[in-house]
């Protein structure tokens, strides 16, 4: 399998470059999750990074590789319509638009 040195921005991994395995299409995964063990023996904290284009070329506007940016929310970037339902409101009740 091929790997590519990919920079990380923001969060605890800011400024580090790690080799990330590439998929079948030659791109790194859209999200990169890093489990960090708890010192007290509790459940691990998971750091979530999202893939974004590194830079755009001047002539054709194509991106020149990928980088990962820290996602402090750690939630999915978008819904996979129509197979997923909207998240419940913070109070635990479903949205009023749900039928």
Protein backbone atom coordinates (compact mmCIF):
# COMPACT_ATOMS: atom_id res chain seq x y z
CA UNK A 1 0.00 0.00 0.00
CA UNK A 2 1.15 3.52 -0.73
CA UNK A 3 1.38 6.24 1.87
CA UNK A 4 1.78 10.00 1.67
CA UNK A 5 3.30 12.39 4.20
CA UNK A 6 0.34 14.55 5.21
CA UNK A 7 0.52 17.69 7.43
CA UNK A 8 -1.88 18.26 10.33
CA UNK A 9 -3.15 21.73 11.33
CA UNK A 10 -4.82 22.78 14.56
CA UNK A 11 -5.42 20.89 17.76
CA UNK A 12 -2.81 18.77 19.55
CA UNK A 13 -1.27 17.50 16.29
CA UNK A 14 -0.58 21.00 14.91
CA UNK A 15 2.59 21.14 12.81
CA UNK A 16 3.16 17.39 12.66
CA UNK A 17 3.50 15.42 9.43
CA UNK A 18 2.48 11.76 9.45
CA UNK A 19 2.53 9.10 6.74
CA UNK A 20 -1.13 8.32 5.90
CA UNK A 21 -2.16 5.27 3.89
CA UNK A 22 -3.82 6.08 0.57
CA UNK A 23 -7.01 4.40 -0.60
CA UNK A 24 -7.71 2.70 -3.91
CA UNK A 25 -8.31 6.09 -5.57
CA UNK A 26 -4.94 7.44 -4.39
CA UNK A 27 -6.46 9.81 -1.83
CA UNK A 28 -6.12 9.72 1.97
CA UNK A 29 -9.32 9.10 4.00
CA UNK A 30 -11.76 12.01 4.43
CA UNK A 31 -11.54 11.79 8.22
CA UNK A 32 -8.60 10.73 10.36
CA UNK A 33 -9.41 9.66 13.92
CA UNK A 34 -6.65 9.45 16.54
CA UNK A 35 -7.55 7.72 19.84
CA UNK A 36 -5.67 9.23 22.80
CA UNK A 37 -5.66 7.01 25.92
CA UNK A 38 -6.80 8.56 29.20
CA UNK A 39 -4.08 8.73 31.89
CA UNK A 40 -6.62 7.80 34.59
CA UNK A 41 -7.66 4.63 32.74
CA UNK A 42 -10.98 6.00 31.49
CA UNK A 43 -12.29 5.86 27.94
CA UNK A 44 -9.92 7.25 25.30
CA UNK A 45 -10.43 10.70 23.80
CA UNK A 46 -10.74 10.64 20.01
CA UNK A 47 -9.22 13.52 18.01
CA UNK A 48 -10.94 14.04 14.64
CA UNK A 49 -9.24 15.65 11.66
CA UNK A 50 -10.91 16.42 8.29
CA UNK A 51 -9.17 16.25 4.90
CA UNK A 52 -8.99 19.55 2.97
CA UNK A 53 -7.01 20.59 -0.14
CA UNK A 54 -3.50 21.81 0.74
CA UNK A 55 -3.17 24.56 -1.89
CA UNK A 56 -4.48 25.46 -5.33
CA UNK A 57 -2.26 25.76 -8.38
CA UNK A 58 -1.99 29.08 -10.20
CA UNK A 59 -2.56 27.92 -13.77
CA UNK A 60 -5.34 25.33 -13.64
CA UNK A 61 -6.62 25.79 -10.11
CA UNK A 62 -6.03 22.15 -9.23
CA UNK A 63 -5.16 21.33 -5.63
CA UNK A 64 -1.62 20.24 -4.81
CA UNK A 65 -2.21 17.48 -2.30
CA UNK A 66 -4.11 17.19 0.97
CA UNK A 67 -3.79 18.25 4.59
CA UNK A 68 -5.86 17.56 7.71
CA UNK A 69 -7.55 20.27 9.78
CA UNK A 70 -8.67 19.72 13.38
CA UNK A 71 -12.42 19.32 13.95
CA UNK A 72 -13.12 20.16 17.63
CA UNK A 73 -16.77 19.02 17.38
CA UNK A 74 -15.79 15.53 16.22
CA UNK A 75 -19.11 15.07 14.41
CA UNK A 76 -19.77 13.91 10.90
CA UNK A 77 -19.40 16.60 8.26
CA UNK A 78 -22.72 15.97 6.52
CA UNK A 79 -25.71 13.68 6.45
CA UNK A 80 -25.89 10.76 4.06
CA UNK A 81 -29.29 11.54 2.63
CA UNK A 82 -31.79 9.75 2.36
CA UNK A 83 -30.54 6.92 4.58
CA UNK A 84 -30.01 8.94 7.74
CA UNK A 85 -32.38 10.83 9.97
CA UNK A 86 -31.74 14.31 11.36
CA UNK A 87 -30.10 14.51 14.77
CA UNK A 88 -32.27 15.16 17.80
CA UNK A 89 -32.24 18.63 19.31
CA UNK A 90 -30.02 19.16 22.39
CA UNK A 91 -33.05 18.59 24.65
CA UNK A 92 -33.30 15.00 23.37
CA UNK A 93 -36.58 15.50 21.49
CA UNK A 94 -36.72 15.02 17.71
CA UNK A 95 -37.18 18.06 15.48
CA UNK A 96 -40.73 19.30 14.90
CA UNK A 97 -40.31 18.65 11.15
CA UNK A 98 -39.96 14.89 11.75
CA UNK A 99 -43.10 13.04 10.80
